[in-house]
Coordinates of C-alpha atoms and ligand atoms in Angstrom, one line a residue:
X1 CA 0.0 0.0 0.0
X2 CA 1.4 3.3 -1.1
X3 CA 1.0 6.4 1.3
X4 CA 1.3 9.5 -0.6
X5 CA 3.2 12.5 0.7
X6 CA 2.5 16.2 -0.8
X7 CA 6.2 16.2 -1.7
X8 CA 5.2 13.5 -4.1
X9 CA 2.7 15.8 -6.1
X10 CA 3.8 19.0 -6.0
X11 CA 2.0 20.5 -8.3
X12 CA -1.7 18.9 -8.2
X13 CA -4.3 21.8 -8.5
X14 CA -6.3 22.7 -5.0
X15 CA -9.3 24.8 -4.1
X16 CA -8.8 27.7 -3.1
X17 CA -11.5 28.2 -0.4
X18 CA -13.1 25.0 1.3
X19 CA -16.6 26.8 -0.3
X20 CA -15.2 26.2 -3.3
X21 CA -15.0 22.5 -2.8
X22 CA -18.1 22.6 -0.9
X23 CA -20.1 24.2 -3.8
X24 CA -18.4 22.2 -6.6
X25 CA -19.9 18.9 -4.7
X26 CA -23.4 20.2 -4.3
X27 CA -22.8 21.0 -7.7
X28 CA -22.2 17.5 -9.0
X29 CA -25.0 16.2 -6.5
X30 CA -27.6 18.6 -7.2
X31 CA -28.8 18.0 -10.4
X32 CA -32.0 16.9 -13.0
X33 CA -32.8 14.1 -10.4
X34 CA -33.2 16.7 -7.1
X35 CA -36.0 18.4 -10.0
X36 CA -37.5 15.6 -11.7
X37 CA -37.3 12.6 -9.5
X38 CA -37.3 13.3 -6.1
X39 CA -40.8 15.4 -6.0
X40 CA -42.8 12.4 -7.7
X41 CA -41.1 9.4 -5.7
X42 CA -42.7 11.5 -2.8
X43 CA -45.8 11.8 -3.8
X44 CA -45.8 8.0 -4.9
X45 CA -44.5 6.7 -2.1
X46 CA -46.0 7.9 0.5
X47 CA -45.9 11.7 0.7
X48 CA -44.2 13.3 3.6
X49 CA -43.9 10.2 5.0
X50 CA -41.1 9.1 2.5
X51 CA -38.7 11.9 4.3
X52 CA -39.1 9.0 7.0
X53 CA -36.8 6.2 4.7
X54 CA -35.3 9.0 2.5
X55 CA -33.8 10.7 5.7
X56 CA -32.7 7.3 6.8
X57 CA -30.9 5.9 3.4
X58 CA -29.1 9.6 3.7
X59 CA -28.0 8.8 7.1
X60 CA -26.9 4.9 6.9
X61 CA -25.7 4.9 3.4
X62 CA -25.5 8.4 1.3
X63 CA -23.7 10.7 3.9
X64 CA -21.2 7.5 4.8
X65 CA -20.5 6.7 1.3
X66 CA -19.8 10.7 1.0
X67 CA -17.5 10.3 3.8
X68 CA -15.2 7.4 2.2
X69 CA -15.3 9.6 -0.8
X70 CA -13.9 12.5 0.3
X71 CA -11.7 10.6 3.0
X72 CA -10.2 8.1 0.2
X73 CA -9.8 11.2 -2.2
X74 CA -8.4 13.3 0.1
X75 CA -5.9 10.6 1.9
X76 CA -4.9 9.4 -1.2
X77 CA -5.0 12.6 -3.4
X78 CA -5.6 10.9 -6.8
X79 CA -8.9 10.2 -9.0
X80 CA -10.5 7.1 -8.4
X81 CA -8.3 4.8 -10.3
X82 CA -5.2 6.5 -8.6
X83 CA -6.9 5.9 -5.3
X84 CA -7.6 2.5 -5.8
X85 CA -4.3 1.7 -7.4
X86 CA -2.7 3.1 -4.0
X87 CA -4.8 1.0 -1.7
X88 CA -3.9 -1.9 -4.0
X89 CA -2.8 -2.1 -7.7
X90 CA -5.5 -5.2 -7.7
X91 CA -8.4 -2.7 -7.6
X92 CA -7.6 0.1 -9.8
X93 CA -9.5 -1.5 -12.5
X94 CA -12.9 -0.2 -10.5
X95 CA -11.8 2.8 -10.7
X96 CA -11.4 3.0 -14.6
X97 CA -15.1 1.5 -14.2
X98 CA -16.9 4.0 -12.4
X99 CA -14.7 6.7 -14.0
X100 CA -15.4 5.3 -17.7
X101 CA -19.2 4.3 -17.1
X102 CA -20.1 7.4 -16.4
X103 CA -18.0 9.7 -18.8
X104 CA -19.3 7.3 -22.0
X105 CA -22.1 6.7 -20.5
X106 CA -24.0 8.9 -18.3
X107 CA -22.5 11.8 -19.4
X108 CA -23.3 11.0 -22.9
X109 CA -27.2 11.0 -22.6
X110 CA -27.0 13.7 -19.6
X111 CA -25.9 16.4 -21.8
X112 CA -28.3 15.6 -24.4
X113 CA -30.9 16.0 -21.8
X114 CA -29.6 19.3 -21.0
X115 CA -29.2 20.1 -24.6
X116 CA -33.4 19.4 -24.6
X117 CA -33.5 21.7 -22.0
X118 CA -31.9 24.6 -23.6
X119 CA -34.1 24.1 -26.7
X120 CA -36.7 24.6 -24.1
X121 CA -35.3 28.0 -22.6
X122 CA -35.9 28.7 -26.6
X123 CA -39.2 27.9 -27.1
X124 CA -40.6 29.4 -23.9
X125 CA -39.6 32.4 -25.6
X126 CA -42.5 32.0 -27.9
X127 CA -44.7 29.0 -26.5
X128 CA -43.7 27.0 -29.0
X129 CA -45.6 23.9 -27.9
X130 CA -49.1 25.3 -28.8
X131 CA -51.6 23.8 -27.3
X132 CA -50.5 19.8 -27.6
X133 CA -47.2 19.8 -25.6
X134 CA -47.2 16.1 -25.6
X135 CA -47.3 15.8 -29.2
X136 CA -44.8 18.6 -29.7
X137 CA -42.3 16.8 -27.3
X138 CA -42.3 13.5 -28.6
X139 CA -43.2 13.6 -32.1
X140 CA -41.9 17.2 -33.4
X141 CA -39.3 18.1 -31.2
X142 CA -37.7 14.0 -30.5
X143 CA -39.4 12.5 -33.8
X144 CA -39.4 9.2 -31.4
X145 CA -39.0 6.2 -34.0
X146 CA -41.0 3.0 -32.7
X147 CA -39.0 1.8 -30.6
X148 CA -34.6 1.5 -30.2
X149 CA -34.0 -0.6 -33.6
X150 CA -35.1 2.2 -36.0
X151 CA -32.7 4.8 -35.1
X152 CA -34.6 7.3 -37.4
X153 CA -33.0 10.7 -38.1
X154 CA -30.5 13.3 -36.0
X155 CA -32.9 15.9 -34.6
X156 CA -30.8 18.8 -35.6
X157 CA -32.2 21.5 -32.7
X158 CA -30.6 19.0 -30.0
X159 CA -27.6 18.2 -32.0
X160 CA -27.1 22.3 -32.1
X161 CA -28.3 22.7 -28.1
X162 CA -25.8 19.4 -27.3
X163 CA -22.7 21.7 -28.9
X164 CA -23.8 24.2 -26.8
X165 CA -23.6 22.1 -23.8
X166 CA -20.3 20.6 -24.6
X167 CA -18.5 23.8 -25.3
X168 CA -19.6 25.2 -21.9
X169 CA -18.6 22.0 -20.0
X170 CA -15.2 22.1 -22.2
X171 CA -14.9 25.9 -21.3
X172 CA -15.1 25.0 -17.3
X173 CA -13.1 22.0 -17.1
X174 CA -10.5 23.3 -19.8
X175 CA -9.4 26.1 -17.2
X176 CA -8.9 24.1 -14.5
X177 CA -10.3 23.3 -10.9
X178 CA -9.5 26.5 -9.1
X179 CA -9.9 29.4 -12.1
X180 CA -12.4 26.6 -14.5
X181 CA -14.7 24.5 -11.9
X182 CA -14.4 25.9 -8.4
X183 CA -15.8 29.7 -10.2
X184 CA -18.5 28.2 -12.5
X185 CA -19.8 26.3 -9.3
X186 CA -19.2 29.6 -7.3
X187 CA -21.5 31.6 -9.9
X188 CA -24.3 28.4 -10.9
X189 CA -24.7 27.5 -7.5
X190 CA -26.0 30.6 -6.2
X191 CA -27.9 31.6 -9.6
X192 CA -29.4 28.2 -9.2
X193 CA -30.6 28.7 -5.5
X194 CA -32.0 31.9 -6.6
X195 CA -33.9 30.8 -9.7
X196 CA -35.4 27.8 -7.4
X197 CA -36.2 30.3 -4.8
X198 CA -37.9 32.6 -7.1
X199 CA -39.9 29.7 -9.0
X200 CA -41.1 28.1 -5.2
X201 CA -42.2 31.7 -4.3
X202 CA -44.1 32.3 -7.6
X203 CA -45.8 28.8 -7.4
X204 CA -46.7 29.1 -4.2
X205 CA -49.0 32.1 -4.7
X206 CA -50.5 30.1 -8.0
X207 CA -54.3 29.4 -6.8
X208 CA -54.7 25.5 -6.6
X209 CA -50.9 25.7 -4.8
X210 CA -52.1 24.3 -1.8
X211 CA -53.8 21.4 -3.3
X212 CA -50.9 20.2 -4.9
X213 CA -48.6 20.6 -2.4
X214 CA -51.6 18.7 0.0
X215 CA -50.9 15.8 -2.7
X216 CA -47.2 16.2 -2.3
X217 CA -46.9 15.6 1.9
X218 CA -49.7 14.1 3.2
X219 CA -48.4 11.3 4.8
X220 CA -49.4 8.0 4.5
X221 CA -47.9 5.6 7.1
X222 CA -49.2 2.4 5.8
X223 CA -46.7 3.1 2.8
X224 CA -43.7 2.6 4.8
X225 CA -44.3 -1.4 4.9
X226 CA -44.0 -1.6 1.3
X227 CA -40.2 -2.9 0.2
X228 CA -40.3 -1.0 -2.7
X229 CA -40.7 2.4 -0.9
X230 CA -37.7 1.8 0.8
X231 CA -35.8 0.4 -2.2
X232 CA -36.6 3.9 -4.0
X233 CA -35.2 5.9 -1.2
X234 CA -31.8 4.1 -1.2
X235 CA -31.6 4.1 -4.6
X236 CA -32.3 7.7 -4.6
X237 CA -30.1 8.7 -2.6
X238 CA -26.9 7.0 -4.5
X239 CA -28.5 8.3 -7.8
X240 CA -28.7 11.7 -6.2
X241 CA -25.5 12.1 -4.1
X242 CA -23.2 11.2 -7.5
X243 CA -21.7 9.1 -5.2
X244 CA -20.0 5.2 -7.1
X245 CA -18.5 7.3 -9.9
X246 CA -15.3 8.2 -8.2
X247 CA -16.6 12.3 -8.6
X248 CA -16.1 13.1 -5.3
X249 CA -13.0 10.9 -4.9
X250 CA -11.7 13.5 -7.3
X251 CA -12.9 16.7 -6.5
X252 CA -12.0 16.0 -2.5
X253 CA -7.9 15.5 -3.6
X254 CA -7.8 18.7 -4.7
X255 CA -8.5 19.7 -1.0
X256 CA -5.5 21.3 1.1
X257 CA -3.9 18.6 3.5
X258 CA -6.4 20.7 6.3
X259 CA -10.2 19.7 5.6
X260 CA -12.9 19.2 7.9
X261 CA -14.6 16.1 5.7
X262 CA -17.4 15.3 7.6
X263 CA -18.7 19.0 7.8
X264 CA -18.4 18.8 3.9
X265 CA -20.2 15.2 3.9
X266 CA -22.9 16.2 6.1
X267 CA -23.4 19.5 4.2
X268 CA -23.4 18.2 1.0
X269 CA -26.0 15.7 1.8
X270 CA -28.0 17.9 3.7
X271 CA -28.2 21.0 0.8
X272 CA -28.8 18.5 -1.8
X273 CA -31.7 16.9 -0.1
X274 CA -33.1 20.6 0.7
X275 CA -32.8 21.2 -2.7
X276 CA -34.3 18.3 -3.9
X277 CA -37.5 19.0 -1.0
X278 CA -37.9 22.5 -2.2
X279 CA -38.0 22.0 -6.0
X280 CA -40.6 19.5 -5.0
X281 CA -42.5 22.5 -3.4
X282 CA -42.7 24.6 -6.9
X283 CA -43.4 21.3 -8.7
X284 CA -46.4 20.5 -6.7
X285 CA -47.6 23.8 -6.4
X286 CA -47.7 24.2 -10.3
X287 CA -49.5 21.0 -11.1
X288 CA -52.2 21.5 -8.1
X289 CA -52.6 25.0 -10.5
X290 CA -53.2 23.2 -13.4
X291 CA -55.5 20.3 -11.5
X292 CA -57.4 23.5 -10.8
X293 CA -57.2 25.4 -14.0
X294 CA -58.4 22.4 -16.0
X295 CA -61.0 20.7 -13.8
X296 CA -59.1 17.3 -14.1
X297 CA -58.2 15.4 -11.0
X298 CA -54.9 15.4 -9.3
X299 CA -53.8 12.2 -10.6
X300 CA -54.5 13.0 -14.2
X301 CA -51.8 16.0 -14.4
X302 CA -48.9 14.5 -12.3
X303 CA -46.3 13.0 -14.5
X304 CA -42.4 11.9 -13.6
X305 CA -39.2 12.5 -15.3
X306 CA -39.6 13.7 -18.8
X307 CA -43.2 13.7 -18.8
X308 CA -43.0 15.8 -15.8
X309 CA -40.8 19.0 -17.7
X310 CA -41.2 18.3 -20.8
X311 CA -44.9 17.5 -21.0
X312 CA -46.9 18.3 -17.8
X313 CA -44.7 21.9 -16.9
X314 CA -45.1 23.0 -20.8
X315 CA -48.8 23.1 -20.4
X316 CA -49.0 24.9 -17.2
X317 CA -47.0 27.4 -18.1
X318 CA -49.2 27.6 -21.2
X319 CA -52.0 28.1 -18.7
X320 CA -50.2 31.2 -16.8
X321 CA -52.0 34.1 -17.1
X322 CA -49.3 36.9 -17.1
X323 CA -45.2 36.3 -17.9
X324 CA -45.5 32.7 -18.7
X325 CA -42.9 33.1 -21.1
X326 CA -40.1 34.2 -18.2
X327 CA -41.8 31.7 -16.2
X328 CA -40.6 29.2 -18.9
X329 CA -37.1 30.4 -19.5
X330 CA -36.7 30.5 -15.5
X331 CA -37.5 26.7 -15.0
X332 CA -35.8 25.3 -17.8
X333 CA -33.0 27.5 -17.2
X334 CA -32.8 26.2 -13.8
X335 CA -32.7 22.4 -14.9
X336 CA -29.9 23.8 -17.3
X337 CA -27.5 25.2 -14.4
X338 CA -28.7 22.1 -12.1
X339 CA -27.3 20.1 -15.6
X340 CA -24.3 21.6 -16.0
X341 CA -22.8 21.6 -12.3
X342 CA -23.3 17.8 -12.2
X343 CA -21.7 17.3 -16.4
X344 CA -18.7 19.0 -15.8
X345 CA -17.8 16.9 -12.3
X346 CA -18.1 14.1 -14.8
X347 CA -15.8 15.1 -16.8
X348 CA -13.4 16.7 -14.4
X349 CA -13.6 13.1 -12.8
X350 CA -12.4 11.0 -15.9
X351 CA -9.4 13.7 -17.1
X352 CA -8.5 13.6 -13.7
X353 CA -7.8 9.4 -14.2
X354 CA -6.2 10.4 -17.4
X355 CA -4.4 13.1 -16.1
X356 CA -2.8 11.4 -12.8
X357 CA -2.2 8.0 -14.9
X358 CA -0.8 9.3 -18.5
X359 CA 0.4 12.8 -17.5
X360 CA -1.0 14.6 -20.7
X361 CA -1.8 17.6 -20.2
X362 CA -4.9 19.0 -19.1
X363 CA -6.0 20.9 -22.1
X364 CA -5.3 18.0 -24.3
X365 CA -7.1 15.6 -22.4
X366 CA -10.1 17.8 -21.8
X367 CA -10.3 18.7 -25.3
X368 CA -10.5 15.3 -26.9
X369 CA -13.1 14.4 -24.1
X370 CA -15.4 17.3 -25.1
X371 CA -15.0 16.4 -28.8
X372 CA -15.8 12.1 -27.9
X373 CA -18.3 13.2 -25.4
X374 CA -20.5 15.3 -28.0
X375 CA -20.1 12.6 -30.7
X376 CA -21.0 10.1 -28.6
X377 CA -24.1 12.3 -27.2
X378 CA -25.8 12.3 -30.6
X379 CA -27.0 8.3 -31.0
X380 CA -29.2 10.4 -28.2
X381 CA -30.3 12.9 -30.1
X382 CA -31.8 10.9 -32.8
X383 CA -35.2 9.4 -33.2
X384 CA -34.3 6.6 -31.5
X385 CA -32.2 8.3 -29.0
X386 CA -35.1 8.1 -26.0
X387 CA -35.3 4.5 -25.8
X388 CA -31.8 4.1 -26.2
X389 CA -31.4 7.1 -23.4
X390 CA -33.7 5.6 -21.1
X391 CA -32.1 1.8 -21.6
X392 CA -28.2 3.3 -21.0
X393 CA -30.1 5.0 -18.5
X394 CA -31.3 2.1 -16.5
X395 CA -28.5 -0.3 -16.9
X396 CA -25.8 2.6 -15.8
X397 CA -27.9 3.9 -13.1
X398 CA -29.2 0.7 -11.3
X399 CA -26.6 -2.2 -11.7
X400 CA -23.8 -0.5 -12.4
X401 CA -23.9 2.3 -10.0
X402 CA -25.2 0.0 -7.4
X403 CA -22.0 -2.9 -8.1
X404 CA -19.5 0.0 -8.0
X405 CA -20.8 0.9 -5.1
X406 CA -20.8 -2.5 -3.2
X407 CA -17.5 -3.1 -4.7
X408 CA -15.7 0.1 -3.3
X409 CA -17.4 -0.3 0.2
X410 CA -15.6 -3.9 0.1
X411 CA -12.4 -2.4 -1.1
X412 CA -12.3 0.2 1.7
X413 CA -14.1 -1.4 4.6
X414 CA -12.0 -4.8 4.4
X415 CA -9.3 -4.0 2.5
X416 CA -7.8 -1.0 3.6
X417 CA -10.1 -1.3 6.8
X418 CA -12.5 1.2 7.5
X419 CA -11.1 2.1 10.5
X420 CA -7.8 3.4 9.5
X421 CA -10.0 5.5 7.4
X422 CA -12.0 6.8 9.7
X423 CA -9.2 7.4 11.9
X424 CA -7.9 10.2 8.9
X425 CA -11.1 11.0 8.9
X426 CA -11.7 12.6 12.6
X427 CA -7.6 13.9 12.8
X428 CA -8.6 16.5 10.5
X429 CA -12.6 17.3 10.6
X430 CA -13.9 18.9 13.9
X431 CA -17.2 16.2 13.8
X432 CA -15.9 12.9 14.6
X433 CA -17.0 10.0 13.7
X434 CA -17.9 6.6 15.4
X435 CA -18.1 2.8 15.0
X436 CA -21.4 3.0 12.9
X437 CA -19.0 4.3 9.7
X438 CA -17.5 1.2 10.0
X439 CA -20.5 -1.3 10.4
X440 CA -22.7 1.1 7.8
X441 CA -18.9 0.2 5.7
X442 CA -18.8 -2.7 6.1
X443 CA -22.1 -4.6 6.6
X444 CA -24.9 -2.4 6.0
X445 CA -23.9 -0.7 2.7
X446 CA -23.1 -4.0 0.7
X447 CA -26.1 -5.5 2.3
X448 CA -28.6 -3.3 1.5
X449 CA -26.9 -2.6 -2.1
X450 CA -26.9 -6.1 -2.7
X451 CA -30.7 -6.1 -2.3
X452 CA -31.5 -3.8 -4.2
X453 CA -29.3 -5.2 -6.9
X454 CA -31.1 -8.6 -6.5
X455 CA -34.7 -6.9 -6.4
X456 CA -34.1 -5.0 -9.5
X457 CA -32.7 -8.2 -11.2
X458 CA -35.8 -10.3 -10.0
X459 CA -37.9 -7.2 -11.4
X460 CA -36.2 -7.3 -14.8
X461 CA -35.8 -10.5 -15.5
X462 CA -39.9 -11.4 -14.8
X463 CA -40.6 -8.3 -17.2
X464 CA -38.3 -6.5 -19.4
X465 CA -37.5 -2.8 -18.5
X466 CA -40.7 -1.0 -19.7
X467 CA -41.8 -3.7 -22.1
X468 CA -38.7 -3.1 -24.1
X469 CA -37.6 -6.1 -27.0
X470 CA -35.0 -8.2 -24.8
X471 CA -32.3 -8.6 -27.6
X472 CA -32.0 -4.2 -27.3
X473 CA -32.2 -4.8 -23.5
X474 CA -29.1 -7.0 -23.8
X475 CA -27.4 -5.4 -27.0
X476 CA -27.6 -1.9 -25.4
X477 CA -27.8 -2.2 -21.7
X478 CA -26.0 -5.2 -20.7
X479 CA -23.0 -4.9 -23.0
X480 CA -22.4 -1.1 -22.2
X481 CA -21.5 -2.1 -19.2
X482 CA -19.6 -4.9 -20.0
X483 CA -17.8 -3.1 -22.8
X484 CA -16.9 -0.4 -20.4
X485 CA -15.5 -3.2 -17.5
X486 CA -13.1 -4.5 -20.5
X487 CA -12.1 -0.9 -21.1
X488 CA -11.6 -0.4 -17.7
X489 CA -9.2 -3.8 -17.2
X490 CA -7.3 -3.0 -20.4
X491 CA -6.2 0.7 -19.1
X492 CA -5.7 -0.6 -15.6
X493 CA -3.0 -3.3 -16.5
X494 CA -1.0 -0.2 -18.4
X495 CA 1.4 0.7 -16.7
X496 CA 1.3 3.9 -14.2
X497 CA 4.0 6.7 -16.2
X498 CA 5.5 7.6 -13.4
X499 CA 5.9 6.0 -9.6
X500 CA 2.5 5.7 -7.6
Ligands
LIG1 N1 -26.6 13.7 -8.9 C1 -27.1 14.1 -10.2 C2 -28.6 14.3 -10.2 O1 -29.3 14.2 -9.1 C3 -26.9 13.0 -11.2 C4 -25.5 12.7 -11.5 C5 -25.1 11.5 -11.8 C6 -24.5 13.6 -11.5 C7 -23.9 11.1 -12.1 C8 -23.2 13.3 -11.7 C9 -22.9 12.0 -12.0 O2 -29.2 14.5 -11.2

């Protein structure tokens, strides 16, 4: 095992204000999930009452996990590969997993879903979904083919938006941690608070608000005995945190040697649940509006996910009777910045593996992402693109996230023993922390990943993922992420350019 000293890396970039780090991770966490996801698995599960196991997955698992980022990252000062490699040159491998399934793979169909939401800031300007936004979403603006196999044509607005997208995430990384990421996150995350602030306070003075947001927290109890209530909140909560893609292994070994990491963890989890709970407060508010507006029952205007901004939010705005156009641009502009933040810690996160392995330099690296990663974006933006988004989507965000996860818990809790990290850990942060890190480590983490893995997989292979043909299921989902493993093993077993 390899203890690095500072002497060793003299010259690898650092924040230059612990806010800066601080920001840059609620950056990466915050993002189209705390919008988009987290409102409706509330309301389907349970209402207020799902802040019960949400609150608890956050504790046992999310704000842990956050801890072993930051502590590994920070201890070891290397990406996740680097990490790895210095814990033992066995396990580097995972770390050109996580690393490489989420920069060609999340990332890919993440920016094309912020590219769609830019095209959105656009047509806000004028309405442009008349008075059929579900048509206008699906069929003129995605021209969605019939189903993954008829990859139908490149939907040129998105292809344009995605460049967009790319150039500003090249822009951000290209200039570094201190002057590229740690002043983007310094200007989006407070422009992002605001915007959200703005949109809760407009929404909440919408008539029909308090309908919606009735729907929203009412709790119901009798929810919490259902396994699949629980299963959402843990899987939330990984999803959510961008914790399993070695992000915050990266951003925390740019920290100075001095770094209270538990405030960090416990902040970052904290703001990006409050953000999640207070997006869910405009959401709710709008569609109890448009319940109202149109007569139709509560159930009959809530939509998740896509349906949810691109469908469900279109038409209530539509409805607005005064500035629905700035109402528009101020939503989807917020799902832009929320975008962004969490894009460019994806891409920090692989150059950083390149970076500390190879040695080429940053601009290079960065460069040559930006240019794969758009390329690779636009199977996305095609007519086809949604079912092959939402299939990348499921096998990346389910097993693999889930296995990385399990895997690294392993690696630290047994490997390098959890309690020589945790012992780092409290030298340096002013909130110490006990024996439950190392049985939540341990124990609890794989345990309860390892269901969920095994739940989803019973779930799966009874019914294909939304009805899906099995052979795209396999072709597309399954061998992404084996075809990003091999990838992964074959850069691992090059050898390291200079001395770990
Ligand atoms: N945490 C982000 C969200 O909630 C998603 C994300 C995934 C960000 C992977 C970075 C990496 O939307």
């Amino acid at each position: 095992m390899v203890q690095p000293s500072q002497a060793m890396e003299p010259h690898r970039p650092q924040w230059n204000t612990s806010l800066g780090f601080l920001l840059a991770a609620v950056g990466s966490a915050v993002g189209l999930g705390n919008i988009w996801r987290f409102p409706y698995l509330c309301y389907a599960n349970g209402g207020g009452a799902f802040l019960i196991p949400y609150v608890v997955a956050l504790l046992t698992m999310g704000i842990p996990i956050l801890m072993l980022e930051f502590g590994i990252g920070h201890q070891m000062r290397g990406s996740a590969p680097m990490s790895f490699a210095r814990i033992s040159l066995h396990w580097e491998w995972l770390g050109w997993w996580m690393v490489t399934f989420v920069m060609f793979g999340i990332v890919l169909y993440y920016a094309v879903v912020i590219a769609w939401c830019v095209c959105y800031v656009w047509y806000s300007l004028t309405l442009a979904w008349g008075a059929d936004p579900n048509a206008f979403f699906f069929h003129g603006f995605l021209g969605t083919t019939a189903g993954p196999q008829v990859i139908g044509d490149i939907r040129s607005p998105i292809v344009l938006a995605l460049v967009i997208v790319w150039v500003v995430n090249w822009l951000v990384v290209f200039f570094g941690v201190e002057h590229g990421i740690e002043r983007a996150n310094k200007v989006m995350m407070p422009l992002l608070f605001g915007l959200l602030l703005t949109l809760v306070v407009w929404t909440l003075t919408l008539p029909g608000a308090g309908g919606g947001l009735l729907c929203y927290l009412k709790p119901d109890f009798a929810k919490l005995g259902n396994p699949h209530v629980w299963i959402d909140a843990y899987s939330q909560v990984c999803f959510s945190l961008s914790i399993g893609f070695g992000i915050m292994v990266a951003y925390a070994s740019y920290l100075p040697r001095k770094a209270d990491l538990t405030r960090n963890a416990c902040l970052t989890g904290l703001l990006d649940t409050l953000v999640a709970f207070t997006a869910g407060l405009a959401v709710f508010s709008t569609l109890g509006y448009m319940s109202q507006q149109t007569g139709k029952p509560f159930e009959q205007v809530v939509q998740h996910g896509i349906g949810l901004a691109f469908v469900a939010y279109p038409q209530a705005i539509s409805l607005l009777p005064s500035f629905s156009r700035l109402f528009g641009v101020l939503f989807f502009l917020t799902l832009t910045v929320a975008g962004i933040a969490s894009a460019i810690s994806i891409l920090e996160a692989f150059s950083a593996a390149v970076m500390d392995k190879f040695h080429y330099p940053r601009k290079a690296v960065v460069t040559v992402l930006s240019v794969v990663g758009f390329l690779g974006g636009i199977v996305f933006a095609t007519g086809g693109g949604l079912a092959w988004l939402d299939i990348v989507d499921h096998a990346l965000s389910h097993y693999g996230l889930f296995i990385a996860c399990i895997l690294q818990c392993l690696l630290v809790g047994w490997i390098y023993k959890a309690h020589r990290l945790r012992e780092h850990v409290n030298a340096i942060s002013q909130f110490r922390i006990g024996w439950f890190f190392d049985f939540s480590i341990r124990y609890l983490v794989p345990g309860v990943l390892t269901l969920l893995l095994v739940s989803d997989l019973i779930k799966d292979l009874r019914q294909p993922y939304e009805g899906y043909p099995w052979i795209a299921l396999l072709l597309i989902g399954r061998d992404w992420l084996i075809i990003t493993l091999i990838a992964a093993l074959i850069v691992a077993l090059r050898p390291w350019r200079k001395a770990l």
